[in-house]
Coordinates of C-alpha atoms in Angstrom, one line a residue:
Chain A
M27 CA -26.8 12.0 6.7
I28 CA -26.1 10.6 3.3
S29 CA -28.4 11.1 0.3
L30 CA -28.8 8.2 -2.1
K31 CA -30.7 8.0 -5.3
I32 CA -32.1 4.4 -5.4
N33 CA -34.4 3.2 -8.1
G34 CA -35.4 6.7 -9.0
Q35 CA -36.2 7.7 -5.4
S36 CA -34.2 9.9 -3.0
H37 CA -33.3 8.3 0.3
D38 CA -31.6 10.1 3.2
V39 CA -29.8 7.5 5.4
D40 CA -28.1 8.1 8.7
V41 CA -25.2 5.7 8.5
P42 CA -21.4 5.8 8.8
G43 CA -19.7 6.5 5.5
D44 CA -17.8 3.3 5.5
M45 CA -20.9 1.1 5.8
P46 CA -21.1 -1.2 2.8
L47 CA -23.8 -0.2 0.3
L48 CA -25.3 -3.7 0.6
W49 CA -26.0 -3.2 4.3
V50 CA -27.6 0.2 3.6
L51 CA -29.8 -1.3 0.9
R52 CA -31.0 -4.3 2.9
D53 CA -31.0 -3.2 6.5
V54 CA -31.6 0.5 6.3
V55 CA -33.7 1.1 3.1
G56 CA -35.3 -2.4 3.3
L57 CA -34.6 -3.5 -0.3
T58 CA -33.8 -7.2 0.4
G59 CA -33.8 -8.4 -3.2
T60 CA -30.0 -7.9 -3.3
K61 CA -28.3 -10.8 -1.4
F62 CA -25.2 -11.2 0.8
G63 CA -23.0 -14.0 -0.5
C64 CA -19.3 -13.9 0.3
G65 CA -18.7 -10.3 1.4
I66 CA -15.4 -10.1 -0.6
A67 CA -16.6 -9.4 -4.1
Q68 CA -16.0 -13.0 -5.3
C69 CA -19.5 -14.4 -5.8
G70 CA -21.6 -11.7 -7.4
A71 CA -24.8 -12.2 -5.4
C72 CA -24.8 -8.6 -4.2
T73 CA -24.5 -7.0 -7.6
V74 CA -26.3 -3.7 -8.2
H75 CA -25.9 -1.0 -10.8
I76 CA -24.4 2.3 -10.1
D77 CA -24.7 4.6 -13.1
G78 CA -25.7 1.5 -15.1
K79 CA -22.5 -0.4 -14.3
P80 CA -22.5 -3.6 -12.2
V81 CA -20.7 -3.2 -8.9
R82 CA -20.4 -5.6 -5.9
S83 CA -22.3 -3.7 -3.2
C84 CA -20.8 -5.8 -0.4
V85 CA -17.4 -4.1 -0.7
M86 CA -18.5 -0.7 -1.8
N87 CA -18.5 2.0 0.9
V88 CA -21.8 4.0 0.8
S89 CA -19.8 7.2 0.8
A90 CA -18.2 6.2 -2.5
V91 CA -21.5 6.3 -4.3
G92 CA -21.9 10.0 -4.3
D93 CA -24.8 11.3 -6.4
R94 CA -24.7 8.5 -9.0
P95 CA -28.0 6.7 -9.4
I96 CA -28.3 3.2 -7.9
T97 CA -30.5 0.5 -9.5
T98 CA -31.3 -2.7 -7.7
V99 CA -33.1 -5.9 -8.8
E100 CA -36.4 -4.5 -7.5
A101 CA -36.4 -1.9 -10.4
V102 CA -34.1 -3.3 -13.0
G103 CA -37.2 -4.6 -14.9
E104 CA -38.1 -1.0 -15.7
T105 CA -35.1 -0.8 -18.0
P106 CA -35.5 -2.2 -21.6
A107 CA -32.7 -4.7 -21.2
G108 CA -33.7 -5.6 -17.6
K109 CA -37.3 -6.3 -18.8
K110 CA -36.1 -8.7 -21.5
V111 CA -33.7 -10.4 -19.1
Q112 CA -36.4 -11.0 -16.5
E113 CA -38.9 -12.3 -19.1
A114 CA -36.3 -14.7 -20.5
W115 CA -35.4 -15.9 -17.0
L116 CA -39.1 -16.7 -16.4
D117 CA -39.6 -18.3 -19.8
L118 CA -36.6 -20.6 -19.4
E119 CA -37.1 -21.1 -15.6
V120 CA -33.5 -20.4 -15.0
V121 CA -33.8 -20.3 -11.2
Q122 CA -33.2 -23.3 -9.0
C123 CA -32.7 -22.1 -5.4
G124 CA -32.6 -18.5 -6.5
Y125 CA -30.2 -17.1 -4.0
C126 CA -27.6 -15.8 -6.6
Q127 CA -30.2 -14.9 -9.2
S128 CA -30.7 -11.2 -8.5
G129 CA -27.0 -10.8 -9.0
Q130 CA -27.1 -12.8 -12.2
V131 CA -29.9 -10.7 -13.5
M132 CA -28.1 -7.5 -12.7
S133 CA -24.9 -8.6 -14.5
A134 CA -26.8 -10.0 -17.5
T135 CA -28.7 -6.7 -17.8
A136 CA -25.5 -4.7 -17.7
L137 CA -23.9 -6.9 -20.4
L138 CA -26.9 -6.6 -22.7
T139 CA -27.2 -2.9 -22.3
R140 CA -23.6 -2.5 -23.5
N141 CA -23.5 -5.5 -25.9
P142 CA -26.9 -6.5 -27.3
R143 CA -25.5 -9.5 -29.2
P144 CA -23.0 -11.2 -27.0
S145 CA -21.2 -14.3 -28.1
D146 CA -20.7 -17.3 -25.7
A147 CA -17.2 -16.0 -24.9
D148 CA -18.6 -12.5 -24.2
I149 CA -21.1 -14.0 -21.8
D150 CA -18.4 -15.9 -20.0
A151 CA -16.2 -12.9 -19.8
A152 CA -19.0 -10.8 -18.2
M153 CA -20.7 -13.4 -16.1
A154 CA -17.9 -15.6 -14.7
G155 CA -17.8 -13.5 -11.6
N156 CA -21.3 -14.5 -10.7
I157 CA -21.3 -17.9 -9.1
C158 CA -24.3 -20.2 -8.9
R159 CA -24.0 -23.0 -6.5
C160 CA -26.9 -24.9 -8.1
G161 CA -25.0 -24.8 -11.4
T162 CA -27.7 -23.1 -13.5
Y163 CA -25.0 -21.8 -15.9
P164 CA -26.4 -23.5 -19.0
R165 CA -29.8 -21.9 -18.4
I166 CA -28.3 -18.5 -17.6
R167 CA -26.4 -18.5 -20.9
A168 CA -29.5 -19.7 -22.8
A169 CA -31.6 -17.0 -21.1
I170 CA -29.1 -14.3 -22.0
K171 CA -29.2 -15.5 -25.6
K172 CA -33.0 -15.5 -25.6
A173 CA -33.1 -12.0 -24.1
A174 CA -30.7 -10.8 -26.8
E175 CA -33.0 -12.1 -29.6
V176 CA -36.1 -10.3 -28.5
Chain B
M164 CA 65.8 -3.1 12.5
K165 CA 64.8 -3.3 16.1
R166 CA 63.7 0.3 16.0
W167 CA 61.4 -0.3 13.1
G168 CA 59.9 -3.3 14.9
L169 CA 59.2 -1.2 17.9
A170 CA 57.6 1.5 15.8
L171 CA 55.3 -1.0 14.1
L172 CA 54.3 -2.4 17.5
A173 CA 53.6 1.1 18.7
V174 CA 51.4 1.8 15.7
I175 CA 49.5 -1.5 16.2
V176 CA 48.9 -0.8 19.9
I177 CA 47.7 2.7 19.1
L178 CA 45.3 1.4 16.5
I179 CA 43.9 -1.3 18.9
V180 CA 43.5 1.4 21.6
A181 CA 41.8 3.7 19.2
V182 CA 39.4 1.1 17.8
G183 CA 38.8 -0.1 21.4
A184 CA 38.0 3.5 22.5
F185 CA 35.8 4.0 19.5
L186 CA 33.8 0.8 20.3
F187 CA 33.7 1.0 24.1
I188 CA 33.7 4.6 25.2
P189 CA 30.1 5.2 26.5
H190 CA 27.9 7.5 24.5
R191 CA 27.4 10.9 25.9
L192 CA 24.0 12.1 27.0
E193 CA 23.5 15.6 25.8
E194 CA 21.2 17.8 27.8
V195 CA 18.2 19.0 25.8
S196 CA 16.0 21.9 26.7
A197 CA 12.8 23.0 25.0
P198 CA 13.6 25.5 22.4
Q199 CA 12.1 29.0 22.8
G200 CA 8.6 29.3 21.4
M201 CA 7.9 25.6 21.5
P202 CA 4.3 24.9 22.2
T203 CA 3.3 23.3 25.5
G204 CA 0.4 21.2 26.9
Q205 CA -2.3 20.1 24.5
A206 CA -0.8 22.1 21.5
L207 CA 2.5 20.2 21.9
V208 CA 0.7 16.8 22.1
Q209 CA -1.3 17.6 19.0
R210 CA 1.8 18.6 17.1
G211 CA 3.5 15.4 18.3
E212 CA 0.6 13.3 17.1
Y213 CA 0.8 14.9 13.7
L214 CA 4.6 14.4 13.5
A215 CA 4.4 10.8 14.8
R216 CA 1.9 10.1 12.0
A217 CA 4.2 11.9 9.4
A218 CA 7.1 9.7 10.7
D219 CA 4.8 6.6 10.6
C220 CA 6.1 5.3 14.0
V221 CA 3.0 3.1 14.4
A222 CA 3.8 1.0 11.3
C223 CA 6.8 -0.6 12.8
H224 CA 6.0 -0.3 16.5
T225 CA 2.8 -2.3 16.3
A226 CA 2.7 -6.1 15.8
P227 CA 0.0 -7.6 13.5
G228 CA -3.2 -7.6 15.6
G229 CA -1.3 -6.1 18.6
K230 CA -1.9 -2.9 20.5
Q231 CA -0.7 0.3 18.8
Y232 CA 2.8 1.3 19.6
A233 CA 3.3 -1.7 21.9
G234 CA 6.0 -3.2 19.6
G235 CA 6.7 -6.8 18.7
L236 CA 6.7 -6.5 14.9
P237 CA 9.5 -8.9 13.6
F238 CA 12.0 -7.8 11.1
K239 CA 13.2 -11.0 9.5
L240 CA 16.7 -10.6 8.2
P241 CA 19.1 -13.1 6.7
V242 CA 21.2 -12.9 9.9
G243 CA 18.3 -13.2 12.3
T244 CA 15.2 -11.4 13.6
I245 CA 14.9 -8.0 15.2
Y246 CA 11.8 -7.0 17.1
A247 CA 10.5 -3.4 17.2
P248 CA 10.2 -2.4 20.8
N249 CA 7.2 -1.2 22.9
I250 CA 7.2 2.6 22.8
T251 CA 4.1 3.2 24.9
P252 CA 4.9 4.9 28.2
D253 CA 4.8 1.7 30.3
K254 CA 7.7 2.2 32.8
R255 CA 9.0 -1.4 32.7
S256 CA 8.4 -2.7 29.2
G257 CA 8.0 0.6 27.3
I258 CA 9.7 4.0 27.3
G259 CA 7.9 5.5 30.4
D260 CA 11.2 5.9 32.2
W261 CA 13.0 7.7 29.4
S262 CA 14.1 11.2 29.9
D263 CA 13.8 13.9 27.1
A264 CA 17.6 13.7 26.6
E265 CA 17.5 9.9 26.2
F266 CA 14.6 10.1 23.7
V267 CA 16.3 12.7 21.6
R268 CA 19.6 10.8 21.7
A269 CA 17.8 7.7 20.4
M270 CA 16.2 9.7 17.5
H271 CA 19.3 11.5 16.5
H272 CA 22.1 9.1 17.4
G273 CA 20.5 5.6 17.5
V274 CA 21.4 5.0 21.1
G275 CA 19.1 3.3 23.6
K276 CA 18.3 4.3 27.2
N277 CA 21.2 2.3 28.6
G278 CA 23.7 3.6 26.1
E279 CA 23.4 0.6 23.8
D280 CA 23.7 1.1 20.0
L281 CA 20.4 0.5 18.2
Y282 CA 20.1 -1.3 14.9
P283 CA 19.3 0.8 11.8
A284 CA 16.0 -1.0 11.2
F285 CA 15.0 2.0 13.4
P286 CA 15.5 4.6 10.7
Y287 CA 17.5 7.0 12.8
A288 CA 19.7 7.9 9.8
S289 CA 16.5 9.7 8.7
Y290 CA 15.2 10.8 12.1
A291 CA 18.7 12.3 12.8
L292 CA 17.5 15.2 10.6
M293 CA 14.5 15.9 12.7
T294 CA 14.6 19.0 14.9
T295 CA 15.0 18.6 18.6
E296 CA 11.7 20.4 19.0
D297 CA 9.9 18.0 16.8
A298 CA 11.5 15.0 18.5
L299 CA 10.3 16.3 21.9
A300 CA 6.8 16.8 20.5
V301 CA 6.7 13.2 19.4
K302 CA 7.8 12.1 22.9
A303 CA 5.1 14.3 24.5
Y304 CA 2.5 12.6 22.3
L305 CA 3.8 9.1 23.0
F306 CA 3.7 9.8 26.7
T307 CA -0.1 10.5 26.5
L308 CA -0.8 7.0 25.2
A309 CA -2.2 4.4 27.5
P310 CA 0.8 2.4 28.9
V311 CA 0.8 -1.1 27.5
Q312 CA 2.7 -3.9 29.4
A313 CA 4.2 -5.8 26.6
D314 CA 7.7 -7.2 26.7
T315 CA 9.6 -7.0 23.4
P316 CA 10.9 -10.5 22.3
A317 CA 14.7 -10.7 22.4
N318 CA 16.4 -10.3 19.0
T319 CA 17.8 -13.5 17.5
L320 CA 20.7 -12.2 15.5
K321 CA 23.8 -14.4 14.8
F322 CA 27.3 -13.5 15.8
P323 CA 28.8 -11.0 14.9
F324 CA 25.6 -9.1 14.2
D325 CA 24.4 -9.5 17.8
Q326 CA 27.3 -7.2 18.8
R327 CA 25.5 -3.9 19.0
R328 CA 28.8 -1.9 19.2
L329 CA 29.5 -2.8 15.6
M330 CA 26.8 -0.4 14.7
R331 CA 29.2 2.4 15.6
F332 CA 31.1 1.6 12.4
W333 CA 27.9 1.7 10.5
K334 CA 26.9 5.0 12.0
L335 CA 30.3 6.5 11.3
L336 CA 29.7 5.8 7.6
F337 CA 25.9 6.5 7.3
L338 CA 24.5 8.5 10.2
P339 CA 24.2 12.2 9.4
G340 CA 25.9 14.2 12.2
H341 CA 23.6 17.2 11.7
R342 CA 19.9 18.2 11.8
F343 CA 18.0 19.2 8.6
Q344 CA 19.7 22.1 6.9
P345 CA 17.3 24.2 4.7
D346 CA 18.7 25.1 1.3
N347 CA 18.4 28.9 1.1
G348 CA 18.5 28.7 -2.7
K349 CA 15.2 26.7 -2.6
S350 CA 11.6 27.9 -1.9
P351 CA 10.2 27.4 1.6
D352 CA 7.8 24.9 0.1
V353 CA 10.6 22.7 -1.3
N354 CA 12.4 23.0 2.1
R355 CA 9.3 22.0 4.0
G356 CA 8.8 19.1 1.6
A357 CA 12.5 18.0 2.0
Y358 CA 12.1 18.0 5.7
L359 CA 8.9 15.9 5.5
V360 CA 10.3 13.5 2.9
E361 CA 13.8 13.0 4.4
A362 CA 13.5 13.5 8.2
L363 CA 9.9 12.3 8.9
A364 CA 8.4 10.1 6.2
H365 CA 11.8 8.5 5.6
C366 CA 10.8 7.6 2.0
G367 CA 14.5 6.8 1.1
E368 CA 14.5 3.8 3.5
C369 CA 12.5 1.9 0.9
H370 CA 12.8 3.9 -2.3
T371 CA 16.6 4.4 -2.3
P372 CA 18.8 1.3 -3.0
R373 CA 21.2 0.1 -0.4
N374 CA 24.8 -0.7 -0.7
F375 CA 26.4 -3.9 0.5
M376 CA 26.7 -2.5 4.1
Y377 CA 22.9 -1.8 4.2
G378 CA 23.6 2.0 4.0
L379 CA 21.5 4.1 1.6
D380 CA 23.2 4.5 -1.7
N381 CA 22.3 8.2 -2.0
A382 CA 24.2 8.5 -5.4
H383 CA 21.0 6.7 -6.6
K384 CA 18.6 8.5 -4.4
F385 CA 15.0 7.4 -4.8
A386 CA 15.9 5.2 -7.8
G387 CA 13.8 2.3 -6.4
A388 CA 14.6 -0.8 -4.5
V389 CA 13.1 -4.1 -3.4
T390 CA 12.1 -4.5 0.3
E391 CA 10.5 -7.6 1.8
G392 CA 9.6 -8.9 -1.6
W393 CA 7.9 -5.7 -2.8
K394 CA 9.3 -3.1 -5.2
A395 CA 9.4 0.5 -3.9
Y396 CA 9.3 2.2 -7.3
N397 CA 11.6 4.8 -8.8
I398 CA 10.3 8.2 -7.5
T399 CA 12.9 10.4 -9.2
S400 CA 12.1 12.9 -12.0
S401 CA 12.8 10.3 -14.7
K402 CA 10.1 10.6 -17.3
T403 CA 10.2 6.9 -18.2
A404 CA 11.1 5.2 -15.0
G405 CA 10.0 7.6 -12.3
L406 CA 7.5 10.3 -11.6
G407 CA 8.7 12.8 -14.2
D408 CA 5.7 12.3 -16.4
W409 CA 3.1 12.4 -13.5
S410 CA 1.2 15.6 -12.9
D411 CA 1.6 17.3 -9.5
Q412 CA -2.1 16.4 -8.9
Q413 CA -1.4 12.8 -9.6
V414 CA 1.5 12.6 -7.2
A415 CA -0.5 14.5 -4.5
D416 CA -3.5 12.2 -5.0
Y417 CA -1.4 9.1 -4.8
L418 CA 0.2 10.2 -1.6
S419 CA -3.0 11.3 0.1
T420 CA -5.5 8.7 -1.2
G421 CA -3.4 5.8 -2.4
H422 CA -4.6 6.2 -5.9
A423 CA -4.1 8.6 -8.8
D424 CA -6.2 8.8 -12.0
K425 CA -4.6 6.7 -14.7
R426 CA -1.7 5.7 -12.4
G427 CA -3.0 2.8 -10.4
S428 CA -3.1 2.4 -6.6
A429 CA -0.8 1.7 -3.7
A430 CA -0.6 -1.7 -2.0
G431 CA 1.9 -3.5 0.2
N432 CA 4.2 -1.2 2.2
M433 CA 3.2 1.9 0.3
G434 CA -0.5 1.1 0.9
E435 CA 0.4 0.9 4.6
A436 CA 2.3 4.2 4.5
V437 CA -0.8 5.9 2.9
S438 CA -3.2 4.3 5.4
L439 CA -1.2 5.0 8.6
S440 CA 0.7 8.1 7.7
L441 CA 0.4 10.1 4.4
R442 CA -3.4 10.4 4.3
H443 CA -3.3 12.3 7.6
L444 CA -1.0 15.0 6.3
T445 CA -2.4 18.5 5.4
P446 CA -2.9 19.4 1.8
D447 CA -0.1 22.0 2.2
D448 CA 2.3 19.4 3.5
I449 CA 1.5 17.0 0.6
R450 CA 2.0 19.8 -1.9
S451 CA 5.4 20.6 -0.3
M452 CA 6.4 16.9 -0.6
V453 CA 5.4 17.0 -4.3
A454 CA 7.5 20.2 -4.7
Y455 CA 10.5 18.5 -3.2
L456 CA 10.1 15.3 -5.1
R457 CA 10.2 17.4 -8.3
T458 CA 13.7 18.5 -7.4
I459 CA 15.1 14.9 -7.2
P460 CA 17.4 14.4 -10.2
S461 CA 16.3 11.8 -12.7
Q462 CA 17.7 8.3 -12.2
G463 CA 17.4 5.6 -14.8
T464 CA 15.4 5.2 -17.9
A465 CA 12.9 2.6 -18.9
T466 CA 12.6 1.1 -22.3
T467 CA 9.3 0.3 -24.0
E468 CA 9.6 -3.2 -22.5
S469 CA 9.4 -1.8 -19.0
A470 CA 8.0 1.7 -19.1
V471 CA 4.3 2.2 -18.2
D472 CA 2.1 2.2 -21.3
L473 CA -0.6 4.8 -20.6
D474 CA -2.7 3.7 -23.6
P475 CA -2.3 0.0 -24.2
P476 CA -4.1 -1.2 -27.4
A477 CA -5.8 -4.1 -25.6
L478 CA -7.6 -1.7 -23.3
K479 CA -8.9 0.4 -26.2
A480 CA -10.3 -2.8 -27.9
S481 CA -12.0 -3.9 -24.7
T482 CA -15.2 -2.9 -23.0
P483 CA -15.8 -3.0 -19.2
Y484 CA -17.4 -6.4 -19.6
S485 CA -15.4 -8.0 -22.4
P486 CA -11.7 -8.3 -23.4
T487 CA -10.5 -8.2 -27.1
P488 CA -11.9 -10.8 -29.5
D489 CA -8.4 -12.2 -30.0
E490 CA -8.0 -12.8 -26.3
L491 CA -11.4 -14.4 -26.1
Q492 CA -10.4 -16.7 -29.0
D493 CA -7.2 -17.6 -27.2
A494 CA -9.0 -18.4 -23.9
S495 CA -5.8 -18.7 -22.0
L496 CA -5.7 -20.0 -18.4
G497 CA -4.8 -16.4 -17.3
L498 CA -7.9 -15.0 -19.0
Q499 CA -10.1 -17.6 -17.5
I500 CA -8.9 -16.8 -14.0
F501 CA -9.1 -13.1 -14.6
Q502 CA -12.7 -13.3 -15.8
S503 CA -13.9 -15.3 -12.8
A504 CA -11.9 -13.6 -10.0
C505 CA -10.8 -10.2 -11.2
A506 CA -12.9 -8.7 -14.0
S507 CA -16.0 -7.9 -12.0
C508 CA -14.1 -5.3 -9.9
H509 CA -11.2 -4.2 -12.2
A510 CA -13.0 -4.3 -15.6
W511 CA -11.4 -5.4 -18.8
N512 CA -10.8 -1.9 -20.1
G513 CA -8.8 -0.8 -17.1
E514 CA -11.4 1.7 -15.8
G515 CA -12.2 -0.1 -12.5
L516 CA -15.9 -0.9 -11.9
Q517 CA -15.9 -1.1 -8.2
S518 CA -14.0 2.0 -7.2
P519 CA -11.5 4.3 -8.9
H520 CA -8.8 2.4 -6.8
A521 CA -9.6 -0.7 -8.9
A522 CA -8.6 0.9 -12.2
L523 CA -5.5 -0.8 -13.6
I524 CA -4.8 1.5 -16.5
G525 CA -1.4 3.1 -16.1
S526 CA -0.6 1.1 -13.0
Q527 CA 3.1 0.6 -12.6
T528 CA 2.4 -2.8 -11.0
A529 CA 0.4 -4.0 -14.0
N530 CA 3.2 -2.8 -16.3
D531 CA 6.2 -4.3 -14.6
P532 CA 7.3 -7.3 -16.7
E533 CA 8.9 -8.9 -13.6
G534 CA 5.5 -8.8 -11.9
T535 CA 7.1 -8.4 -8.5
N536 CA 4.3 -6.4 -6.8
L537 CA 1.6 -7.9 -8.9
I538 CA 2.3 -11.4 -7.6
Q539 CA 2.4 -10.1 -4.0
V540 CA -0.9 -8.2 -4.3
I541 CA -2.6 -11.3 -5.8
L542 CA -1.2 -13.6 -3.1
R543 CA -1.8 -11.3 -0.2
G544 CA -4.5 -8.9 -1.3
A545 CA -4.5 -5.2 -0.5
K546 CA -6.1 -3.1 2.2
L547 CA -6.0 0.7 2.1
E548 CA -7.5 3.0 4.7
T549 CA -8.8 6.1 3.0
N550 CA -10.7 9.1 4.4
Q551 CA -13.7 7.6 2.6
G552 CA -13.3 4.2 4.3
T553 CA -11.5 1.0 3.7
I554 CA -10.7 -0.1 0.1
A555 CA -9.8 -3.8 0.0
M556 CA -8.9 -6.5 -2.5
P557 CA -9.1 -10.1 -1.2
A558 CA -6.0 -12.3 -1.0
F559 CA -6.0 -15.1 -3.6
G560 CA -2.9 -17.0 -2.4
K561 CA -4.8 -19.8 -0.9
A562 CA -7.3 -20.1 -3.7
Y563 CA -5.0 -20.6 -6.6
S564 CA -1.8 -22.6 -7.4
D565 CA 1.5 -21.1 -8.3
A566 CA 0.9 -22.0 -11.9
E567 CA -2.5 -20.3 -11.9
I568 CA -1.2 -17.2 -10.3
A569 CA 1.7 -17.1 -12.7
A570 CA -0.8 -17.4 -15.6
V571 CA -3.1 -14.6 -14.4
S572 CA -0.1 -12.4 -13.7
N573 CA 1.2 -12.9 -17.2
Y574 CA -2.3 -12.2 -18.6
V575 CA -2.6 -9.0 -16.6
I576 CA 0.8 -7.6 -17.6
A577 CA 0.2 -8.4 -21.3
H578 CA -3.3 -7.0 -21.3
F579 CA -3.0 -3.9 -19.0
G580 CA 0.7 -3.2 -19.7
N581 CA 1.2 -4.3 -23.3
K582 CA 4.3 -6.2 -22.2
K583 CA 5.6 -9.8 -22.8
P584 CA 6.2 -11.1 -19.3
A585 CA 7.5 -14.6 -18.6
I586 CA 6.5 -15.1 -14.9
T587 CA 6.9 -18.8 -13.9
P588 CA 5.3 -20.8 -11.1
E589 CA 8.8 -20.7 -9.4
D590 CA 8.6 -16.9 -9.2
V591 CA 5.3 -17.2 -7.5
A592 CA 6.7 -19.8 -5.0
K593 CA 9.5 -17.5 -4.2
A594 CA 7.1 -14.6 -3.6
R595 CA 5.1 -16.8 -1.3
A596 CA 8.2 -17.3 0.9
F597 CA 8.3 -13.7 2.1

């Protein structure tokens, strides 16, 4: 039995230690906001926060989490930066198909938490690992800038 | 005059007869018997399993995707290809028919069941140091495996290398004629470590450079060498080029988990050695190996252009999500690739976002201006089995061109190693060829 702290709640899950965190979140705990994209940490769709830092949950063994708190897109709106990001996302209607967007929101929130006034280059450096097949990049960048102003 | 001619002829004849005898007299088969106090039954098999892991037999005796110990892994040499044989107990294609004496002879003398000389791709120059008792334990374990019918492909060596008897010259020069001799002047810990490092783990087979006859150049023991396109790093006590500046804990962690704090992670052949062998060793044995490695005399020194920089300025000026302002301004091709493919796991400040294993600060591979292992790990990825599960990095060889991989390698070494590398697309093309 592995004990996880997800979005402020404790969850005991009966899974093998080498199960990817993403599977535990989606299939065992039932938090399906986090998406499976590539499975090899190259697209960013599965991004969650561990201890406030963005990680790719598809390649992270659940046993490696330890007692660090996990935040998923379901609860990121409860953080100040996450709230601003989600509002900016809605205001600018960033989303097209939406599949990658939970990962985008998680990476953007982590960036703004650390760097409240990012430049375009800072945004590229932090967000380039989150791929959007619909090509919503200009709106993502605009929304991050908008969230940074609020 | 005639007398001198006869004497010369006699000398030549004697020489030919002597060399002929050396090459053609069959190898003896010494009887072996279980030493007193040797465990039996399940205890012996368990000991053999541990020793087989410590000796990492499975690494070479398993083909990619094949059954464990069923052989078939190719060793591609400039003079042809050698295949590792099947060592499951199948009677026809494996070693099921081998006697104890034949098995011990192979381990200690590099001689096959039918008296043929074996090639030193089988590291018998190391296993020669193994005690007879331990060799028998390994055999007992191997004989509990499920027999696998798998014929080993025939070697394709060119003449004269296909003449196995010539290995007798090699053995004369490089095969120890004795078992491991403990040094009574050293602690039991150091002696245990020496036995593990030299006789079982055969670290020197990769980490010690070879001379022109493929023998280990033990005057430069553990000074580092290149094998199959990967560098086995200097593991002597050199403070600049080797492990001299590592803490005991760092060396122990690296051996048992494939990663040490602020020292990077193992990939390539070392990653395989950790995955298959070293991580299964007891903490006591790992500690002994560290104690022995500490006694290896320093070899070589590294300059600031090649030594690991433990505190590079670019990392201090970076955050996990952003590189230095100067680098952003520069927006080099290497930076652009790093930000899209690498930064989300490795982090710009070297701390590793995904896992401690992804931390690049202090990594020898990210500090090597030649980029030998860096190019390989980018091309082929890395996969490490740890006791907490698999840690993996994807392979990027098919996703990026030689020029792009050269650019990102140069960026990584400049950023994480504070060096001025000059890796070219040709270097990447050469690395792909392995």
